[in-house]
């Protein structure tokens, strides 16, 4: 293993990065597996994310966590420095970059393909400069419209997520007559702004934004109609991992399941999404979802052969 660091838990030293090793060539988006749904690992370098906030308080601990995901088989590591949970406070881009840039640089040197989870154009630009290969903007251009110009200029893939409002207002905006139809129409409207800025069709990946301005029933409805998102003509990313609607589903004795108790349900959604052709799933626990996509891929192959 010739990555940036020894595998976590090995070697005599106690530092998360005990042994520096020769950097691997930078991973390329074009080299990602094309025969199955991809698994994107979530790496939050934040104190307040809903599931893992505060677990990676320093660059070294975040890098070690990212390397564990990489060694576990994650196709992409999605690094974020600002919580997107409902009610979260905004983070200054300078602070956001202080959190994420060292982590991105280290993971890229280790050979991981990294995406930057941000709503700020300046952070996205700094991340791409540091080696990030994908921009994951959960704001859907509602925060900083200049993001479109950056995506066009950088030519990197861009994940366009559906969301209404911001972290403080989105829960009040979850009103739809036809949630799947309206999400598709609103994504198409933002997609047209990207086209107008010079972004190409093959750069765009769409995400229905589960939990962003959607209630539990609306999340399930969107999962039932992933085919409508595919009608936009772009790759589809599904991010259901540990979200509140899964906790509600798994309620026992009136108590919603805690985030870390939702991984089995997350893997079930991974399997279903993969079987239905999702390009990627975004998850906290990489191993079970990687197994799930392999099962779904094998079952889909058997169906095609039959």
mmCIF file of N, CA, C and O in Angstrom, residues 170-233:
data_model
loop_
_atom_site.group_PDB
_atom_site.id
_atom_site.type_symbol
_atom_site.label_atom_id
_atom_site.label_comp_id
_atom_site.label_asym_id
_atom_site.label_seq_id
_atom_site.Cartn_x
_atom_site.Cartn_y
_atom_site.Cartn_z
ATOM 1 N N UNK A 170 -36.116 25.957 5.106
ATOM 2 C CA UNK A 170 -36.569 24.928 4.167
ATOM 3 C C UNK A 170 -37.709 24.071 4.721
ATOM 4 O O UNK A 170 -38.589 23.639 3.964
ATOM 5 N N UNK A 171 -37.737 23.811 6.024
ATOM 6 C CA UNK A 171 -38.815 22.975 6.559
ATOM 7 C C UNK A 171 -40.187 23.603 6.363
ATOM 8 O O UNK A 171 -41.202 22.896 6.240
ATOM 9 N N UNK A 172 -40.242 24.927 6.310
ATOM 10 C CA UNK A 172 -41.525 25.616 6.135
ATOM 11 C C UNK A 172 -41.964 25.651 4.670
ATOM 12 O O UNK A 172 -43.075 26.102 4.366
ATOM 13 N N UNK A 173 -41.107 25.171 3.772
ATOM 14 C CA UNK A 173 -41.392 25.263 2.338
ATOM 15 C C UNK A 173 -41.712 23.907 1.719
ATOM 16 O O UNK A 173 -41.723 23.765 0.496
ATOM 17 N N UNK A 174 -42.001 22.925 2.554
ATOM 18 C CA UNK A 174 -42.275 21.571 2.066
ATOM 19 C C UNK A 174 -43.741 21.404 1.692
ATOM 20 O O UNK A 174 -44.466 20.577 2.244
ATOM 21 N N UNK A 175 -44.203 22.202 0.745
ATOM 22 C CA UNK A 175 -45.588 22.127 0.275
ATOM 23 C C UNK A 175 -45.588 21.842 -1.224
ATOM 24 O O UNK A 175 -45.068 22.632 -2.019
ATOM 25 N N UNK A 176 -46.161 20.700 -1.594
ATOM 26 C CA UNK A 176 -46.190 20.267 -2.997
ATOM 27 C C UNK A 176 -47.555 19.654 -3.303
ATOM 28 O O UNK A 176 -48.163 19.010 -2.447
ATOM 29 N N UNK A 177 -47.988 19.820 -4.524
ATOM 30 C CA UNK A 177 -49.147 19.073 -5.011
ATOM 31 C C UNK A 177 -48.700 17.766 -5.665
ATOM 32 O O UNK A 177 -49.374 16.750 -5.584
ATOM 33 N N UNK A 178 -47.552 17.819 -6.336
ATOM 34 C CA UNK A 178 -46.960 16.654 -6.994
ATOM 35 C C UNK A 178 -45.465 16.755 -6.755
ATOM 36 O O UNK A 178 -44.742 17.393 -7.516
ATOM 37 N N UNK A 179 -44.973 16.135 -5.662
ATOM 38 C CA UNK A 179 -43.599 16.388 -5.250
ATOM 39 C C UNK A 179 -42.588 15.972 -6.315
ATOM 40 O O UNK A 179 -41.644 16.719 -6.617
ATOM 41 N N UNK A 180 -42.772 14.796 -6.938
ATOM 42 C CA UNK A 180 -41.803 14.361 -7.937
ATOM 43 C C UNK A 180 -41.818 15.279 -9.153
ATOM 44 O O UNK A 180 -40.765 15.704 -9.648
ATOM 45 N N UNK A 181 -43.011 15.618 -9.614
ATOM 46 C CA UNK A 181 -43.121 16.480 -10.787
ATOM 47 C C UNK A 181 -42.561 17.867 -10.534
ATOM 48 O O UNK A 181 -41.873 18.444 -11.391
ATOM 49 N N UNK A 182 -42.821 18.404 -9.342
ATOM 50 C CA UNK A 182 -42.332 19.747 -9.031
ATOM 51 C C UNK A 182 -40.826 19.762 -8.815
ATOM 52 O O UNK A 182 -40.137 20.716 -9.217
ATOM 53 N N UNK A 183 -40.293 18.725 -8.197
ATOM 54 C CA UNK A 183 -38.844 18.650 -8.009
ATOM 55 C C UNK A 183 -38.146 18.577 -9.366
ATOM 56 O O UNK A 183 -37.155 19.273 -9.607
ATOM 57 N N UNK A 184 -38.667 17.760 -10.249
ATOM 58 C CA UNK A 184 -38.068 17.646 -11.589
ATOM 59 C C UNK A 184 -38.136 18.983 -12.323
ATOM 60 O O UNK A 184 -37.155 19.431 -12.934
ATOM 61 N N UNK A 185 -39.285 19.648 -12.250
ATOM 62 C CA UNK A 185 -39.436 20.930 -12.950
ATOM 63 C C UNK A 185 -38.495 21.988 -12.380
ATOM 64 O O UNK A 185 -37.884 22.773 -13.132
ATOM 65 N N UNK A 186 -38.352 22.011 -11.061
ATOM 66 C CA UNK A 186 -37.481 23.014 -10.449
ATOM 67 C C UNK A 186 -36.006 22.714 -10.725
ATOM 68 O O UNK A 186 -35.205 23.630 -10.943
ATOM 69 N N UNK A 187 -35.643 21.448 -10.745
ATOM 70 C CA UNK A 187 -34.285 21.090 -11.130
ATOM 71 C C UNK A 187 -34.005 21.490 -12.580
ATOM 72 O O UNK A 187 -32.920 21.991 -12.906
ATOM 73 N N UNK A 188 -34.988 21.269 -13.436
ATOM 74 C CA UNK A 188 -34.811 21.641 -14.847
ATOM 75 C C UNK A 188 -34.611 23.146 -14.992
ATOM 76 O O UNK A 188 -33.815 23.598 -15.828
ATOM 77 N N UNK A 189 -35.303 23.929 -14.169
ATOM 78 C CA UNK A 189 -35.143 25.375 -14.239
ATOM 79 C C UNK A 189 -33.739 25.816 -13.855
ATOM 80 O O UNK A 189 -33.139 26.687 -14.502
ATOM 81 N N UNK A 190 -33.183 25.201 -12.812
ATOM 82 C CA UNK A 190 -31.809 25.535 -12.409
ATOM 83 C C UNK A 190 -30.828 24.994 -13.440
ATOM 84 O O UNK A 190 -29.826 25.645 -13.763
ATOM 85 N N UNK A 191 -31.103 23.819 -13.965
ATOM 86 C CA UNK A 191 -30.255 23.232 -15.003
ATOM 87 C C UNK A 191 -30.119 24.176 -16.195
ATOM 88 O O UNK A 191 -29.043 24.326 -16.785
ATOM 89 N N UNK A 192 -31.206 24.849 -16.542
ATOM 90 C CA UNK A 192 -31.161 25.786 -17.663
ATOM 91 C C UNK A 192 -30.233 26.969 -17.364
ATOM 92 O O UNK A 192 -29.577 27.507 -18.265
ATOM 93 N N UNK A 193 -30.164 27.384 -16.092
ATOM 94 C CA UNK A 193 -29.223 28.449 -15.712
ATOM 95 C C UNK A 193 -27.782 27.966 -15.873
ATOM 96 O O UNK A 193 -26.893 28.731 -16.283
ATOM 97 N N UNK A 194 -27.552 26.702 -15.551
ATOM 98 C CA UNK A 194 -26.219 26.137 -15.742
ATOM 99 C C UNK A 194 -25.856 26.103 -17.224
ATOM 100 O O UNK A 194 -24.734 26.451 -17.613
ATOM 101 N N UNK A 195 -26.802 25.674 -18.040
ATOM 102 C CA UNK A 195 -26.555 25.664 -19.487
ATOM 103 C C UNK A 195 -26.230 27.070 -19.981
ATOM 104 O O UNK A 195 -25.308 27.272 -20.783
ATOM 105 N N UNK A 196 -26.989 28.050 -19.509
ATOM 106 C CA UNK A 196 -26.784 29.428 -19.954
ATOM 107 C C UNK A 196 -25.400 29.945 -19.571
ATOM 108 O O UNK A 196 -24.828 30.804 -20.259
ATOM 109 N N UNK A 197 -24.853 29.406 -18.468
ATOM 110 C CA UNK A 197 -23.519 29.825 -18.023
ATOM 111 C C UNK A 197 -22.400 29.084 -18.745
ATOM 112 O O UNK A 197 -21.226 29.389 -18.538
ATOM 113 N N UNK A 198 -22.765 28.090 -19.549
ATOM 114 C CA UNK A 198 -21.761 27.349 -20.301
ATOM 115 C C UNK A 198 -21.441 25.974 -19.763
ATOM 116 O O UNK A 198 -20.492 25.324 -20.223
ATOM 117 N N UNK A 199 -22.224 25.495 -18.791
ATOM 118 C CA UNK A 199 -22.015 24.159 -18.244
ATOM 119 C C UNK A 199 -22.566 23.130 -19.233
ATOM 120 O O UNK A 199 -23.651 23.316 -19.786
ATOM 121 N N UNK A 200 -21.835 22.049 -19.463
ATOM 122 C CA UNK A 200 -22.272 21.032 -20.418
ATOM 123 C C UNK A 200 -23.194 20.017 -19.748
ATOM 124 O O UNK A 200 -23.169 19.845 -18.527
ATOM 125 N N UNK A 201 -23.976 19.336 -20.555
ATOM 126 C CA UNK A 201 -24.943 18.371 -20.034
ATOM 127 C C UNK A 201 -24.262 17.258 -19.244
ATOM 128 O O UNK A 201 -24.757 16.844 -18.187
ATOM 129 N N UNK A 202 -23.116 16.788 -19.734
ATOM 130 C CA UNK A 202 -22.486 15.653 -19.069
ATOM 131 C C UNK A 202 -21.783 16.026 -17.764
ATOM 132 O O UNK A 202 -21.322 15.144 -17.042
ATOM 133 N N UNK A 203 -21.700 17.311 -17.438
ATOM 134 C CA UNK A 203 -21.152 17.715 -16.142
ATOM 135 C C UNK A 203 -22.174 17.594 -15.014
ATOM 136 O O UNK A 203 -21.802 17.530 -13.848
ATOM 137 N N UNK A 204 -23.454 17.567 -15.350
ATOM 138 C CA UNK A 204 -24.507 17.714 -14.344
ATOM 139 C C UNK A 204 -24.973 16.360 -13.806
ATOM 140 O O UNK A 204 -25.274 15.434 -14.560
ATOM 141 N N UNK A 205 -25.025 16.269 -12.492
ATOM 142 C CA UNK A 205 -25.582 15.130 -11.764
ATOM 143 C C UNK A 205 -26.715 15.682 -10.911
ATOM 144 O O UNK A 205 -26.559 16.728 -10.283
ATOM 145 N N UNK A 206 -27.869 15.025 -10.901
ATOM 146 C CA UNK A 206 -28.998 15.559 -10.144
ATOM 147 C C UNK A 206 -29.265 14.729 -8.892
ATOM 148 O O UNK A 206 -29.090 13.513 -8.881
ATOM 149 N N UNK A 207 -29.672 15.424 -7.844
ATOM 150 C CA UNK A 207 -29.966 14.832 -6.542
ATOM 151 C C UNK A 207 -31.330 15.360 -6.110
ATOM 152 O O UNK A 207 -31.536 16.579 -6.085
ATOM 153 N N UNK A 208 -32.286 14.474 -5.774
ATOM 154 C CA UNK A 208 -33.624 14.951 -5.402
ATOM 155 C C UNK A 208 -33.667 15.722 -4.097
ATOM 156 O O UNK A 208 -34.694 16.323 -3.768
ATOM 157 N N UNK A 209 -32.600 15.710 -3.321
ATOM 158 C CA UNK A 209 -32.565 16.494 -2.085
ATOM 159 C C UNK A 209 -33.472 15.948 -1.001
ATOM 160 O O UNK A 209 -34.249 16.697 -0.393
ATOM 161 N N UNK A 210 -33.369 14.658 -0.738
ATOM 162 C CA UNK A 210 -34.188 14.066 0.319
ATOM 163 C C UNK A 210 -33.942 14.798 1.626
ATOM 164 O O UNK A 210 -32.813 15.024 2.041
ATOM 165 N N UNK A 211 -35.019 15.190 2.289
ATOM 166 C CA UNK A 211 -34.914 15.888 3.560
ATOM 167 C C UNK A 211 -34.751 17.391 3.459
ATOM 168 O O UNK A 211 -34.887 18.097 4.452
ATOM 169 N N UNK A 212 -34.470 17.896 2.275
ATOM 170 C CA UNK A 212 -34.334 19.338 2.077
ATOM 171 C C UNK A 212 -35.664 19.888 1.566
ATOM 172 O O UNK A 212 -36.005 19.709 0.398
ATOM 173 N N UNK A 213 -36.414 20.533 2.445
ATOM 174 C CA UNK A 213 -37.748 21.031 2.093
ATOM 175 C C UNK A 213 -38.668 19.890 1.669
ATOM 176 O O UNK A 213 -39.475 20.039 0.765
ATOM 177 N N UNK A 214 -38.527 18.750 2.329
ATOM 178 C CA UNK A 214 -39.430 17.612 2.116
ATOM 179 C C UNK A 214 -39.730 16.959 3.452
ATOM 180 O O UNK A 214 -38.832 16.811 4.288
ATOM 181 N N UNK A 215 -40.978 16.555 3.635
ATOM 182 C CA UNK A 215 -41.322 15.808 4.838
ATOM 183 C C UNK A 215 -41.157 14.312 4.575
ATOM 184 O O UNK A 215 -40.768 13.898 3.473
ATOM 185 N N UNK A 216 -41.458 13.507 5.580
ATOM 186 C CA UNK A 216 -41.224 12.066 5.445
ATOM 187 C C UNK A 216 -41.958 11.469 4.244
ATOM 188 O O UNK A 216 -41.366 10.738 3.433
ATOM 189 N N UNK A 217 -43.247 11.751 4.122
ATOM 190 C CA UNK A 217 -44.033 11.179 3.032
ATOM 191 C C UNK A 217 -43.496 11.613 1.676
ATOM 192 O O UNK A 217 -43.470 10.824 0.716
ATOM 193 N N UNK A 218 -43.059 12.847 1.579
ATOM 194 C CA UNK A 218 -42.529 13.353 0.312
ATOM 195 C C UNK A 218 -41.206 12.680 -0.051
ATOM 196 O O UNK A 218 -40.934 12.412 -1.225
ATOM 197 N N UNK A 219 -40.380 12.378 0.953
ATOM 198 C CA UNK A 219 -39.139 11.652 0.693
ATOM 199 C C UNK A 219 -39.430 10.273 0.101
ATOM 200 O O UNK A 219 -38.796 9.843 -0.873
ATOM 201 N N UNK A 220 -40.386 9.563 0.706
ATOM 202 C CA UNK A 220 -40.728 8.231 0.185
ATOM 203 C C UNK A 220 -41.308 8.327 -1.216
ATOM 204 O O UNK A 220 -41.032 7.479 -2.074
ATOM 205 N N UNK A 221 -42.095 9.351 -1.466
ATOM 206 C CA UNK A 221 -42.676 9.538 -2.799
ATOM 207 C C UNK A 221 -41.581 9.763 -3.841
ATOM 208 O O UNK A 221 -41.626 9.210 -4.951
ATOM 209 N N UNK A 222 -40.579 10.557 -3.498
ATOM 210 C CA UNK A 222 -39.474 10.797 -4.430
ATOM 211 C C UNK A 222 -38.697 9.514 -4.711
ATOM 212 O O UNK A 222 -38.318 9.245 -5.862
ATOM 213 N N UNK A 223 -38.461 8.725 -3.682
ATOM 214 C CA UNK A 223 -37.743 7.466 -3.897
ATOM 215 C C UNK A 223 -38.527 6.525 -4.805
ATOM 216 O O UNK A 223 -37.943 5.747 -5.569
ATOM 217 N N UNK A 224 -39.840 6.618 -4.729
ATOM 218 C CA UNK A 224 -40.682 5.781 -5.577
ATOM 219 C C UNK A 224 -40.631 6.219 -7.035
ATOM 220 O O UNK A 224 -40.900 5.428 -7.941
ATOM 221 N N UNK A 225 -40.251 7.473 -7.270
ATOM 222 C CA UNK A 225 -40.302 8.014 -8.634
ATOM 223 C C UNK A 225 -38.940 8.502 -9.113
ATOM 224 O O UNK A 225 -38.831 9.542 -9.768
ATOM 225 N N UNK A 226 -37.896 7.733 -8.820
ATOM 226 C CA UNK A 226 -36.570 8.097 -9.305
ATOM 227 C C UNK A 226 -36.521 8.146 -10.822
ATOM 228 O O UNK A 226 -35.715 8.870 -11.412
ATOM 229 N N UNK A 227 -37.390 7.364 -11.478
ATOM 230 C CA UNK A 227 -37.405 7.362 -12.943
ATOM 231 C C UNK A 227 -37.741 8.739 -13.501
ATOM 232 O O UNK A 227 -37.277 9.105 -14.593
ATOM 233 N N UNK A 228 -38.516 9.531 -12.763
ATOM 234 C CA UNK A 228 -38.833 10.877 -13.242
ATOM 235 C C UNK A 228 -37.597 11.764 -13.214
ATOM 236 O O UNK A 228 -37.411 12.620 -14.080
ATOM 237 N N UNK A 229 -36.725 11.574 -12.231
ATOM 238 C CA UNK A 229 -35.473 12.325 -12.221
ATOM 239 C C UNK A 229 -34.588 11.904 -13.391
ATOM 240 O O UNK A 229 -33.936 12.741 -14.026
ATOM 241 N N UNK A 230 -34.574 10.617 -13.689
ATOM 242 C CA UNK A 230 -33.766 10.136 -14.804
ATOM 243 C C UNK A 230 -34.226 10.726 -16.133
ATOM 244 O O UNK A 230 -33.430 10.859 -17.070
ATOM 245 N N UNK A 231 -35.500 11.132 -16.190
ATOM 246 C CA UNK A 231 -36.016 11.710 -17.439
ATOM 247 C C UNK A 231 -35.341 13.032 -17.788
ATOM 248 O O UNK A 231 -35.436 13.494 -18.935
ATOM 249 N N UNK A 232 -34.650 13.641 -16.817
ATOM 250 C CA UNK A 232 -33.915 14.869 -17.103
ATOM 251 C C UNK A 232 -32.691 14.607 -17.969
ATOM 252 O O UNK A 232 -32.123 15.540 -18.555
ATOM 253 N N UNK A 233 -32.257 13.351 -18.046
ATOM 254 C CA UNK A 233 -31.124 13.006 -18.893
ATOM 255 C C UNK A 233 -29.774 13.128 -18.225
ATOM 256 O O UNK A 233 -28.752 13.217 -18.911
#
